[in-house]
mmCIF file of C-alpha atoms in Angstrom:
data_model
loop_
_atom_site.group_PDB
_atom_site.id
_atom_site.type_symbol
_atom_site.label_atom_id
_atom_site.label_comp_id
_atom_site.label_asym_id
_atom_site.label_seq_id
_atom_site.Cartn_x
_atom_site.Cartn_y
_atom_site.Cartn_z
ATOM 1 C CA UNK A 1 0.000 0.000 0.000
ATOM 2 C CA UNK A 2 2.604 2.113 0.719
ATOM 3 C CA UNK A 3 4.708 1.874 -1.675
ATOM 4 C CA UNK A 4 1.891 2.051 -4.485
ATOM 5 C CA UNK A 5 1.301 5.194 -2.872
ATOM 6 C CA UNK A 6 5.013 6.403 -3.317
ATOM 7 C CA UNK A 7 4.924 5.189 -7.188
ATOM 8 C CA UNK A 8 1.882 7.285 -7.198
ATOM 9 C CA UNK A 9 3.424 10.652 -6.088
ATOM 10 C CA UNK A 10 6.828 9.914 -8.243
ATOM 11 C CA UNK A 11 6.002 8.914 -11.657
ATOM 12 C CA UNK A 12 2.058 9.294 -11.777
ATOM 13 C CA UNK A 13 1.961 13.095 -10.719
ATOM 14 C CA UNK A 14 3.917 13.801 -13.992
ATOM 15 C CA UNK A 15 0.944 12.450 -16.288
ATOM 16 C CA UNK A 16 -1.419 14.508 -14.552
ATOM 17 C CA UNK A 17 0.589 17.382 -14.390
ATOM 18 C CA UNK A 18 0.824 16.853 -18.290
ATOM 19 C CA UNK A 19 -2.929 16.476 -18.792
ATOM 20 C CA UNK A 20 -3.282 19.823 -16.418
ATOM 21 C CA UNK A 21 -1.520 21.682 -19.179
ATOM 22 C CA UNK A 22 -2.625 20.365 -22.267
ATOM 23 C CA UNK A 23 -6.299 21.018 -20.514
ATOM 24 C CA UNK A 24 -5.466 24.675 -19.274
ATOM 25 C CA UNK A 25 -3.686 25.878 -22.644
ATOM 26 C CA UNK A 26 -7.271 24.760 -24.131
ATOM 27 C CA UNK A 27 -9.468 26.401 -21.449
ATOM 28 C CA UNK A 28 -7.017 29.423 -22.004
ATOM 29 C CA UNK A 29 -7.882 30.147 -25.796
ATOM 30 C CA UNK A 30 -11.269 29.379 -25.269
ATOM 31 C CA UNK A 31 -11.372 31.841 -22.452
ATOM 32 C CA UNK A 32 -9.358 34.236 -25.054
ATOM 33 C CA UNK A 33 -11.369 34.165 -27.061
ATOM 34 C CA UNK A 34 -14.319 34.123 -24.916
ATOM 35 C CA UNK A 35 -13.171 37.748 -23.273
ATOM 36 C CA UNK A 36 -11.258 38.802 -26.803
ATOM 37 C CA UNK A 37 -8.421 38.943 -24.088
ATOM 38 C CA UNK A 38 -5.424 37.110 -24.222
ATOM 39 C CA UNK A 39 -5.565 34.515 -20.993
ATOM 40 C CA UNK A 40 -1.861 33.107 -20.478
ATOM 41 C CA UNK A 41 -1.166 30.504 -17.626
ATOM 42 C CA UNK A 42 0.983 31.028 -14.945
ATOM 43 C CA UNK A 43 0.861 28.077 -12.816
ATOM 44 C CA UNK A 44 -0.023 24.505 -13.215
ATOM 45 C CA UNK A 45 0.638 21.957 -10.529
ATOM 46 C CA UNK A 46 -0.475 18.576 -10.031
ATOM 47 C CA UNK A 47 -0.424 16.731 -6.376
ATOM 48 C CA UNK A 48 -1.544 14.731 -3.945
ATOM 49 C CA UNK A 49 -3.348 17.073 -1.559
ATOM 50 C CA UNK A 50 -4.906 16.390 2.346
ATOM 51 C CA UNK A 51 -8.333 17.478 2.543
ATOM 52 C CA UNK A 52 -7.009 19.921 5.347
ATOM 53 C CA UNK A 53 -4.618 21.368 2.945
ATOM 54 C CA UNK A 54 -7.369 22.187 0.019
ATOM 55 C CA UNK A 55 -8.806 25.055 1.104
ATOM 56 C CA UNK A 56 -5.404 26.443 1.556
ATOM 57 C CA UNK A 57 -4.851 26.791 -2.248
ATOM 58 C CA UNK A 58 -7.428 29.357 -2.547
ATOM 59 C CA UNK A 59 -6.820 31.198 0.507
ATOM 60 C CA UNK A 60 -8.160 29.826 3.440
ATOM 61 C CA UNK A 61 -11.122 27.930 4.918
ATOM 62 C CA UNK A 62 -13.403 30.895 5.607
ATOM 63 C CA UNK A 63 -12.207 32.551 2.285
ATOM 64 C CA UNK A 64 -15.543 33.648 0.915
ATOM 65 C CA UNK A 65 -14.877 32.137 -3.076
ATOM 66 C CA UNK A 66 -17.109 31.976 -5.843
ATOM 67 C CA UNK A 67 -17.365 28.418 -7.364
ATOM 68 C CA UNK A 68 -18.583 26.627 -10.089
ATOM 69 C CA UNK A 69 -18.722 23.078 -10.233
ATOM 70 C CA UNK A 70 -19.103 20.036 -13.429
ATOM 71 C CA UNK A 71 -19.503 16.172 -12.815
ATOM 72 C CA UNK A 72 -17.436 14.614 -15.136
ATOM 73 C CA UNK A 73 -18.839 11.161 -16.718
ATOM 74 C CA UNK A 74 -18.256 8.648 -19.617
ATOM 75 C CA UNK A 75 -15.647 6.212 -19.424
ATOM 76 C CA UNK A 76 -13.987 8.574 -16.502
ATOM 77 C CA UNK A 77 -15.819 9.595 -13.905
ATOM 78 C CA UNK A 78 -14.849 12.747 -11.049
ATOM 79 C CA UNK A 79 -15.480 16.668 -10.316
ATOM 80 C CA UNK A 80 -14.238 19.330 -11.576
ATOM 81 C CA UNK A 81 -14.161 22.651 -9.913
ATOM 82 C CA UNK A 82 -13.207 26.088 -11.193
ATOM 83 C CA UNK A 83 -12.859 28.412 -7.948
ATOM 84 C CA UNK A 84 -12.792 32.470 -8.020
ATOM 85 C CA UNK A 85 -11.742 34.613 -5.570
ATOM 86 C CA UNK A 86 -14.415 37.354 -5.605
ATOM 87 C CA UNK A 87 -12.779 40.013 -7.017
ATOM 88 C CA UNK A 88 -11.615 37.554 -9.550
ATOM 89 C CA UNK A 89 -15.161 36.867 -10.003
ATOM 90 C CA UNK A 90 -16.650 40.495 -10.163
ATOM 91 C CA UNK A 91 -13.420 41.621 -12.963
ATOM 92 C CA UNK A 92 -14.588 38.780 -15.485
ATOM 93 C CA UNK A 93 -18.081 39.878 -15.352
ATOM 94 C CA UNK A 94 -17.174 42.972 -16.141
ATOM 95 C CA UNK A 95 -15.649 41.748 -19.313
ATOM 96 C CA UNK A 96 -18.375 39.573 -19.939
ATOM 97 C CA UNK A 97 -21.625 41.914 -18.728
ATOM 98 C CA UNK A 98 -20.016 45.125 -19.695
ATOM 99 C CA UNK A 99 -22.673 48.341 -18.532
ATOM 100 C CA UNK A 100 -23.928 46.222 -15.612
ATOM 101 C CA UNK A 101 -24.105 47.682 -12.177
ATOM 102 C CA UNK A 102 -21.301 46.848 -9.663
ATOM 103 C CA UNK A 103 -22.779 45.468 -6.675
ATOM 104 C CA UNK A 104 -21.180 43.411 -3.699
ATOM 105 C CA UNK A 105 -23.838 40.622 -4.711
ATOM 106 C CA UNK A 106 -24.171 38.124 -7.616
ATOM 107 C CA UNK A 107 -27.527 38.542 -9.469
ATOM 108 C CA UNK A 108 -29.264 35.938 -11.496
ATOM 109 C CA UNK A 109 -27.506 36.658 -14.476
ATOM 110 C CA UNK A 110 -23.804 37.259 -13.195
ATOM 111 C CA UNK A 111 -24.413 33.828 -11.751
ATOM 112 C CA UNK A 112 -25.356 32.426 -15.303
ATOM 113 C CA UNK A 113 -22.573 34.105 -16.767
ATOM 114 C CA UNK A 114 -19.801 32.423 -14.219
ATOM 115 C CA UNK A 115 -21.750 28.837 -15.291
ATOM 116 C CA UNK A 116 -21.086 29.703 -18.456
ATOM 117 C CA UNK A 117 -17.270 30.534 -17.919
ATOM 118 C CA UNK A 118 -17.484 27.284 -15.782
ATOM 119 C CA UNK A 119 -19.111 25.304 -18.488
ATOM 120 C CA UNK A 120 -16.096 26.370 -21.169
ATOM 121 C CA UNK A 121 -13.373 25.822 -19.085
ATOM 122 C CA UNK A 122 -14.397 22.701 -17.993
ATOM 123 C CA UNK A 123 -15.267 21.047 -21.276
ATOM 124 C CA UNK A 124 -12.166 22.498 -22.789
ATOM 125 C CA UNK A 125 -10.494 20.626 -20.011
ATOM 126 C CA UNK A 126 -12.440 17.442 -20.787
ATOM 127 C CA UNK A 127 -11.978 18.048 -24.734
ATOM 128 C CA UNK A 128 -8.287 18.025 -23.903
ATOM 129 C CA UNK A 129 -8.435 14.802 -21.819
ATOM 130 C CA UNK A 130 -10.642 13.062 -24.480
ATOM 131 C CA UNK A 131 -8.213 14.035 -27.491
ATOM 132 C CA UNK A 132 -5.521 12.756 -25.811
ATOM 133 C CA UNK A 133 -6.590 9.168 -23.901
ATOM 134 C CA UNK A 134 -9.159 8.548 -26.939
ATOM 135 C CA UNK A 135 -11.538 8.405 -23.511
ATOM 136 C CA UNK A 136 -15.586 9.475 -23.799
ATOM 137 C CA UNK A 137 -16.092 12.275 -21.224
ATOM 138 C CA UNK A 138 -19.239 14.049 -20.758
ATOM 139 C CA UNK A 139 -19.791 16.777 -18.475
ATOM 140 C CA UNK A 140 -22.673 18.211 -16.408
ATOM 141 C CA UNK A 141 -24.825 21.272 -16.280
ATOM 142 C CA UNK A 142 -22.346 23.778 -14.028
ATOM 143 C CA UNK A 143 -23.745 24.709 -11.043
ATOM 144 C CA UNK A 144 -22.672 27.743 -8.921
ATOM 145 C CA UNK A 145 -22.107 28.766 -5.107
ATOM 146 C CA UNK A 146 -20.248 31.745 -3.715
ATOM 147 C CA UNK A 147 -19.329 30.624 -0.317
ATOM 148 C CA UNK A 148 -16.378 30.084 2.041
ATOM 149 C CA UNK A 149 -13.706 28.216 0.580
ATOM 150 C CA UNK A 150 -14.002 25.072 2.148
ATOM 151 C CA UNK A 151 -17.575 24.751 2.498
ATOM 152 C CA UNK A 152 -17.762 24.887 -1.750
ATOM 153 C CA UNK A 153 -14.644 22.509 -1.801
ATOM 154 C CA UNK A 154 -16.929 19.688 0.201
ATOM 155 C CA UNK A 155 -18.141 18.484 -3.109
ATOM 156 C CA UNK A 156 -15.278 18.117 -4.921
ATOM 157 C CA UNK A 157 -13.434 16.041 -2.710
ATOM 158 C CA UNK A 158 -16.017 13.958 -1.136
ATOM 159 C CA UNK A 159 -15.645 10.967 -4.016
ATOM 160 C CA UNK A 160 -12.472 10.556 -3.037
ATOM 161 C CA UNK A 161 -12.986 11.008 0.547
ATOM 162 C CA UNK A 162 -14.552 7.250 -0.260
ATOM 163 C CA UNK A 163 -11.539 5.384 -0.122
ATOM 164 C CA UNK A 164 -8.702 7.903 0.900
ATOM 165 C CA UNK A 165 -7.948 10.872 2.969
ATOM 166 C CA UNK A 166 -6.342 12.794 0.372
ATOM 167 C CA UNK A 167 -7.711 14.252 -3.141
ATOM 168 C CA UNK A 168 -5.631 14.328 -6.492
ATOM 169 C CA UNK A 169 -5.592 18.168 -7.427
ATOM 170 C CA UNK A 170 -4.518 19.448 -11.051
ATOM 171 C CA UNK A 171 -4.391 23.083 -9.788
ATOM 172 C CA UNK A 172 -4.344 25.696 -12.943
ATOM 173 C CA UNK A 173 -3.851 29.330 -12.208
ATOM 174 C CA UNK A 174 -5.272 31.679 -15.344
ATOM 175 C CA UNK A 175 -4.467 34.814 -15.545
ATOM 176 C CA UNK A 176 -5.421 37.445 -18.390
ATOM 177 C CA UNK A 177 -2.824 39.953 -18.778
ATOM 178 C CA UNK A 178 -3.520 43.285 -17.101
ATOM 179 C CA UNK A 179 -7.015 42.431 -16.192
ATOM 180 C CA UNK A 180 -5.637 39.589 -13.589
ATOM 181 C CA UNK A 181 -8.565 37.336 -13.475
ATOM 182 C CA UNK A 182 -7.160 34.345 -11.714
ATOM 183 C CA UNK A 183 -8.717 31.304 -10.965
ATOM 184 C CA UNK A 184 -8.005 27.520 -9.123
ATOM 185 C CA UNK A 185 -9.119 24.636 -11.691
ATOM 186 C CA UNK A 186 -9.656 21.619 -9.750
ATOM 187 C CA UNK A 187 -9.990 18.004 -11.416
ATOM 188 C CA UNK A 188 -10.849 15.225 -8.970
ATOM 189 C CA UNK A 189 -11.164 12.031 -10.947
ATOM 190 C CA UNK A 190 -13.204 9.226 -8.582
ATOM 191 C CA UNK A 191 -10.222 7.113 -7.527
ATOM 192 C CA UNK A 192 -12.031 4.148 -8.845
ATOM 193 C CA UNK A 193 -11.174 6.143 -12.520
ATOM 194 C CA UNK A 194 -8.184 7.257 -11.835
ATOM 195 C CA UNK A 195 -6.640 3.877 -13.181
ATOM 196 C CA UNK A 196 -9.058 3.845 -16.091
ATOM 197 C CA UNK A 197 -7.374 7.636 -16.675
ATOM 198 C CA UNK A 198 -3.922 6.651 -16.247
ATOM 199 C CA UNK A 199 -4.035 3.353 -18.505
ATOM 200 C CA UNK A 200 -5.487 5.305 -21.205
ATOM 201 C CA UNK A 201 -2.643 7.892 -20.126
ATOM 202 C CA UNK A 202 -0.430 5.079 -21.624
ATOM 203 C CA UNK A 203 0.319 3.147 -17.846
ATOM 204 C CA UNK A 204 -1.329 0.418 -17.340
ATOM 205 C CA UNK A 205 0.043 -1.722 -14.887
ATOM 206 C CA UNK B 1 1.470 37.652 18.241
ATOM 207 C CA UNK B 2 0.160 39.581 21.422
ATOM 208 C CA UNK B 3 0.017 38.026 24.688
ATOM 209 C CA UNK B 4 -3.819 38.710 24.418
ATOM 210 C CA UNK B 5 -3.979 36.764 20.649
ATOM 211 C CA UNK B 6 -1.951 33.705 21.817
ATOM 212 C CA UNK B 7 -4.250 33.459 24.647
ATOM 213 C CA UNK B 8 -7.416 33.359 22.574
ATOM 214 C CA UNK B 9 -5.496 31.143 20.266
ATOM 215 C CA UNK B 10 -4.733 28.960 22.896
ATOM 216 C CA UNK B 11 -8.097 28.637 24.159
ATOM 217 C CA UNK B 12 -9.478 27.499 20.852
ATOM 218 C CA UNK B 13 -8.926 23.806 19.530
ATOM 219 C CA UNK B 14 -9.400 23.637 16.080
ATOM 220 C CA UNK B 15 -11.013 20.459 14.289
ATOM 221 C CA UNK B 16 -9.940 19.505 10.587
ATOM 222 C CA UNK B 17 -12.329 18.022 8.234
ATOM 223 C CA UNK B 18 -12.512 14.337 8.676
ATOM 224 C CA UNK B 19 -11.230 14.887 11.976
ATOM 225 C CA UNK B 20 -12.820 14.619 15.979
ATOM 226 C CA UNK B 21 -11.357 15.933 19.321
ATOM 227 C CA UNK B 22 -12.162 16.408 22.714
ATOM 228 C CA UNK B 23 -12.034 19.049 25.636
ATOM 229 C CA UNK B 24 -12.722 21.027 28.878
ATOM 230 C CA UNK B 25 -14.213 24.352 29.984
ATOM 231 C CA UNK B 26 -12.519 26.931 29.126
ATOM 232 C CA UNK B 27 -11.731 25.654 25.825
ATOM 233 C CA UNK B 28 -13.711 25.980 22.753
ATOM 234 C CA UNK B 29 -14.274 23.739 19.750
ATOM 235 C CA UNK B 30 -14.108 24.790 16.081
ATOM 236 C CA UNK B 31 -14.480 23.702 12.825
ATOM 237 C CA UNK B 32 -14.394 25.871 9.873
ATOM 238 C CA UNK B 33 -16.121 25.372 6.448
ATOM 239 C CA UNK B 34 -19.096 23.188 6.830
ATOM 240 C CA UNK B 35 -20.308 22.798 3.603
ATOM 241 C CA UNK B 36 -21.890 19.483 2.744
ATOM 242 C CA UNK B 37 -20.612 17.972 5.968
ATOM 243 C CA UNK B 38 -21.749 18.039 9.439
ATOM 244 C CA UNK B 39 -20.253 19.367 12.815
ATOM 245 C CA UNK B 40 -21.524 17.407 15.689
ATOM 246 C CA UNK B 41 -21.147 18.605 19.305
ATOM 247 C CA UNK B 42 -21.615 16.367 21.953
ATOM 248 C CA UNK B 43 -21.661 17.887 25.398
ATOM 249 C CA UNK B 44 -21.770 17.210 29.155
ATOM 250 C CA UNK B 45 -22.690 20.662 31.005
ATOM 251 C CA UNK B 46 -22.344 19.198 34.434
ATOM 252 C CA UNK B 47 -18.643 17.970 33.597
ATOM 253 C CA UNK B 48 -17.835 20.704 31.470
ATOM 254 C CA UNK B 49 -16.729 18.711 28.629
ATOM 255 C CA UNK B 50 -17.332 18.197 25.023
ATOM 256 C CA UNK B 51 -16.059 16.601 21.838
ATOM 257 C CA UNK B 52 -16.626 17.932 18.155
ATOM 258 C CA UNK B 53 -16.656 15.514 15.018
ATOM 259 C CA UNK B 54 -16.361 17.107 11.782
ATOM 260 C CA UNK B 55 -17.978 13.939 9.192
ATOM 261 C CA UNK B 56 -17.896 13.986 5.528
ATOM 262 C CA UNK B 57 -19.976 10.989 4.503
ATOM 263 C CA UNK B 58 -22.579 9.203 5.850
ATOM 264 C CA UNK B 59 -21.262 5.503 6.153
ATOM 265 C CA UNK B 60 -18.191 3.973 5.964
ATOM 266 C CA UNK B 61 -16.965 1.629 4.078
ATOM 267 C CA UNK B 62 -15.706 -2.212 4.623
ATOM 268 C CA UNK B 63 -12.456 -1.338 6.293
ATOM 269 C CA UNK B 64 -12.276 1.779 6.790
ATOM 270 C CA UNK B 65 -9.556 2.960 8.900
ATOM 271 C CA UNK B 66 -10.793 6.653 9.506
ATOM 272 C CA UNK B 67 -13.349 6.839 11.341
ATOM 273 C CA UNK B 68 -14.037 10.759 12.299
ATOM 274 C CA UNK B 69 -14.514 10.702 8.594
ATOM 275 C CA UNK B 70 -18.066 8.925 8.767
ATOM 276 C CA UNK B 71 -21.513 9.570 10.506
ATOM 277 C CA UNK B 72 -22.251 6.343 11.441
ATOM 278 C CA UNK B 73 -19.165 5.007 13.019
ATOM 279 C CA UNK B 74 -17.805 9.014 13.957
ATOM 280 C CA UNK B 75 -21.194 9.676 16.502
ATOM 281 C CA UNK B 76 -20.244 6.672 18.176
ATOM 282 C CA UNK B 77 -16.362 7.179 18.877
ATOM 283 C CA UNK B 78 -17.248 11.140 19.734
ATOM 284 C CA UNK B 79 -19.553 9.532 22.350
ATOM 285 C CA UNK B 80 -17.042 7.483 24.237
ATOM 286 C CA UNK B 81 -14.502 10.085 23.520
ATOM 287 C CA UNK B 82 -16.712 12.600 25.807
ATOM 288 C CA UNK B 83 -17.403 9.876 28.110
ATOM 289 C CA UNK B 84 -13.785 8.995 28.381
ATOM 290 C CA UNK B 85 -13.001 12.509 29.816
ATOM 291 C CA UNK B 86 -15.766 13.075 32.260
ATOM 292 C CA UNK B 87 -18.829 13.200 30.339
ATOM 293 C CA UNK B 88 -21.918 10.923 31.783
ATOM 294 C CA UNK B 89 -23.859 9.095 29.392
ATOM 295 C CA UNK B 90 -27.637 10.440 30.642
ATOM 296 C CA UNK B 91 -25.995 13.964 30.410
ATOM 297 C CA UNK B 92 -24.734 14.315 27.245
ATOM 298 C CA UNK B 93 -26.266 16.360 24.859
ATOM 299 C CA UNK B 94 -26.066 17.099 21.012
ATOM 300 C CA UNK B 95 -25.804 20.085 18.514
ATOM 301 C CA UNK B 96 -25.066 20.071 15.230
ATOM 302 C CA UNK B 97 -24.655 22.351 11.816
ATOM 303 C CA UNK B 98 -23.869 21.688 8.337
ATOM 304 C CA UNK B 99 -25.478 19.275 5.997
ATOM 305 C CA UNK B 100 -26.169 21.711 3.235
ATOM 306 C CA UNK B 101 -26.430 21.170 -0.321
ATOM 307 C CA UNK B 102 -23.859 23.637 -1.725
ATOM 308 C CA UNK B 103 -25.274 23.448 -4.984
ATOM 309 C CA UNK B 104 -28.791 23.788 -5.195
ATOM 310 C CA UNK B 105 -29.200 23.942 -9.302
ATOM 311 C CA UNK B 106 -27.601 20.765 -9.985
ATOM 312 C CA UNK B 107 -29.729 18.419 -7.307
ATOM 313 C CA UNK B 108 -29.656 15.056 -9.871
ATOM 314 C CA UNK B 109 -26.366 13.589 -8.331
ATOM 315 C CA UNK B 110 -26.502 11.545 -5.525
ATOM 316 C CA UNK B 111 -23.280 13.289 -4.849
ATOM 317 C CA UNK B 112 -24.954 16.306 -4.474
ATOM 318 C CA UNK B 113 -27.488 15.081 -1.938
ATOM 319 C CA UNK B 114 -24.563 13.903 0.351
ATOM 320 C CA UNK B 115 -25.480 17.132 2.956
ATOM 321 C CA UNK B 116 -29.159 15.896 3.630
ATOM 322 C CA UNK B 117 -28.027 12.247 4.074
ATOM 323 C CA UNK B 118 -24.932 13.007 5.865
ATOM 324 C CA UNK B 119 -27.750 14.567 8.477
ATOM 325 C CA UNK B 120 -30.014 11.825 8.360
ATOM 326 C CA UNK B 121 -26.667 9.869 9.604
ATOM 327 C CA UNK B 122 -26.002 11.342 12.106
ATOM 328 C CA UNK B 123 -29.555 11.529 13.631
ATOM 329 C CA UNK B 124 -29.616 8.107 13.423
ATOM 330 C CA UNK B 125 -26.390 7.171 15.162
ATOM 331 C CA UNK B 126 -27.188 9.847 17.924
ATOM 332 C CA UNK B 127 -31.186 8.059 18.346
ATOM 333 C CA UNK B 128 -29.032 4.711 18.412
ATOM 334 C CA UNK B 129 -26.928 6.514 21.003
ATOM 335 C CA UNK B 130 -29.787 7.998 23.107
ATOM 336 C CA UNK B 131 -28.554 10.870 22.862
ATOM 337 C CA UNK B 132 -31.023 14.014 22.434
ATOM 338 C CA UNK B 133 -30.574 16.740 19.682
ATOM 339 C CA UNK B 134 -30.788 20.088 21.487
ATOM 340 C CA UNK B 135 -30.263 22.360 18.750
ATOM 341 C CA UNK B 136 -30.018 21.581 15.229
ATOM 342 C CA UNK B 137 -28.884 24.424 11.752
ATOM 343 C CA UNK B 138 -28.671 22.401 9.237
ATOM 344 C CA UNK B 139 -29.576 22.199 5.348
ATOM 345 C CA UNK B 140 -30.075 24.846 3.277
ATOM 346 C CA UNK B 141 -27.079 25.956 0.906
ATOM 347 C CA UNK B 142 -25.342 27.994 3.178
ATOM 348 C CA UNK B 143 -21.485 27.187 4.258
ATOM 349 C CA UNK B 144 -21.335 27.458 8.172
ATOM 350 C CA UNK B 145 -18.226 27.927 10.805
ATOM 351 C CA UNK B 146 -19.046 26.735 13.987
ATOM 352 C CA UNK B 147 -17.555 27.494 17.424
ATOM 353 C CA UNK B 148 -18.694 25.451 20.504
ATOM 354 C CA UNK B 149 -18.045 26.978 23.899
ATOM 355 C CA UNK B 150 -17.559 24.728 26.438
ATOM 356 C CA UNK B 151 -18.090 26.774 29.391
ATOM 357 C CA UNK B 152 -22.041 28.124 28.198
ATOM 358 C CA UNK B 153 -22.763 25.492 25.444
ATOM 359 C CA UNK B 154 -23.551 28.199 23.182
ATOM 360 C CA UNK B 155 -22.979 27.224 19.534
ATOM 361 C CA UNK B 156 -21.838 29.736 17.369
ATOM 362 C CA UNK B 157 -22.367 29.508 13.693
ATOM 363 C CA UNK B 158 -20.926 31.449 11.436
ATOM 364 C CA UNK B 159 -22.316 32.313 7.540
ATOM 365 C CA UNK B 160 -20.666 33.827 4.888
ATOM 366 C CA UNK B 161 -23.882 36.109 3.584
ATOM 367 C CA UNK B 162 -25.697 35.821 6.879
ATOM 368 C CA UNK B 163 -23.443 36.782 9.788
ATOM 369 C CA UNK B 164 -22.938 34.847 12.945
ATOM 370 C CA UNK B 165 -26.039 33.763 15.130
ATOM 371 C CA UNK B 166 -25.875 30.893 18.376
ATOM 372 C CA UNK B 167 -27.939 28.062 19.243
#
């Protein structure tokens, strides 16, 4: 057990890493040309993370964050999770709602509109999965929540929190260029597909 | 940090998700983030003690190791935690928060629904238990904080939209 776990961190944290950025160049043009902004990437890590330790990555428990989260199924099932900090939040509806009315609040159709970002993101994410592991993926509708940190992150790591007490995290930060609109992409494949993802990855065992 | 901060600090154990502990008066109990899980309190007022179990899933699994992870098998250990340091079975009592359904639009997953069944849990291993619910915030789509003090078995709970309110 053990030391499938330490073969796990060493050579298996590379493929997802790789899938990470394959997925987050694609969610970055799409988010280009979503905002007719160029969106570059600055970070993309992929680990083994503690539940304790989740939160962390987008600033804290309490750390009131806007989320949006996608069921991934087909051949591979898990969650993904795009997470906003606020401000984040509010500066890509102003590129996307441009004339609406700043309030501290999310209306009906700012909410919509961070689905929507949500919904491209994630299938370009899935798109770039599928291309590359010949795998069907089908996502969700998104659904939103703007909430503390760790209260949104619940969802996303309770599959896992089946069988282990740590989730797999492929952590993307986007940025767009002077606007700064960063945001945490979170993919959480079931551990029960995380084999199915890694054979088609090329490493079956 | 101040010699007033560390104090507070010190005062306050802090429970991780998936995770249980137990203490005395003065101390307080917290857990932060309660989104589709559920913070239970059990306390004994006349020993002035308490234990907090922060669970994430309603039952466990064959072999789980785990278990502050789980409803049904995390009520249980909490219970003889508390009892272990003082508290008296007749005089324990329970609170709990959390359970919510973060994300109300997308209610066809199972996964989804894991905040109104990780409740149900844990009513059920505290009736098992005998052990009455005294106050109860739960559901909804709200993330909560909560802070159990020891010393006046006020439960605090705090929202991010709504403020902070006790029960």
């Amino acid at each position: 057990m053990v030391s499938n776990r330490s073969d796990w961190r060493a050579e298996h944290e590379d493929i997802l890493r790789e899938v990470g950025n394959i997925g987050a160049g694609h969610a970055a043009s799409a988010l280009s040309a979503l905002l007719g902004e160029e969106v570059k990437i600055s970070v993309t890590s992929a680990r083994m993370c503690a539940f304790n330790e989740i939160a962390d990555a987008v600033g804290g428990d309490e750390v009131v964050a806007a989320g949006i989260y996608l069921r991934m199924t087909g051949d591979v099932h898990g969650n993904m999770l795009l997470m906003l900090s606020l401000p984040s939040a509010k500066q890509l509806l102003r590129r996307l709602l441009p004339g609406q009315q700043e309030t501290l609040e999310f209306n009906e159709l700012e909410i919509s509109a961070l689905a929507e970002v949500g919904n491209i993101l994630g299938g370009s994410y899935m798109n770039a999965i599928g291309t590359l592991t010949h795998l069907t993926l089908t996502q969700s509708v998104p659904a939103v929540a703007i909430d503390m940190a760790a209260a949104i992150l619940d969802i996303g790591i309770l599959s896992a929190g089946e069988v282990c007490d740590e989730a797999i995290l492929i952590d993307t930060v986007i940025s767009q260029g002077k606007f700064d609109v960063q945001g945490h992409f979170f993919l959480l494949p079931d551990p029960d597909s995380l084999t199915t993802l890694l054979c088609a990855l090329g490493w079956c065992t | 940090m101040n010699d007033a901060l560390r104090q507070e600090a010190e005062l306050v154990r802090k429970i991780g998700i998936a995770e249980g502990g137990v203490a005395r008066a003065p101390m307080r109990l917290r857990t932060s983030g309660l989104g589709s899980c559920v913070g239970v309190v059990l306390y004994d007022a006349t020993a002035a003690v308490a234990g907090l179990v922060h669970v994430m899933l309603p039952t466990s699994p064959v072999g789980a190791t785990n278990v502050t992870k789980y409803a049904d098998v995390g009520v249980p250990w909490l219970f003889e935690q508390v009892m272990k340091i003082g508290g008296k079975r007749d005089f324990i009592r329970a609170k709990i928060a959390g359970g919510a359904q973060m994300f109300a639009s997308a209610g066809q997953s199972d996964i989804l629904r894991v905040g109104p069944r990780n409740v149900e849990a844990v009513n059920h291993a505290l009736n098992q238990l005998g052990v009455p619910v005294v106050a109860a915030d739960v559901g909804g789509n709200v993330g909560r904080t909560i802070e159990f003090d020891i010393a006046t078995g006020r439960l605090s709970v705090r929202t991010a939209m709504r403020g902070t309110y006790y029960i």
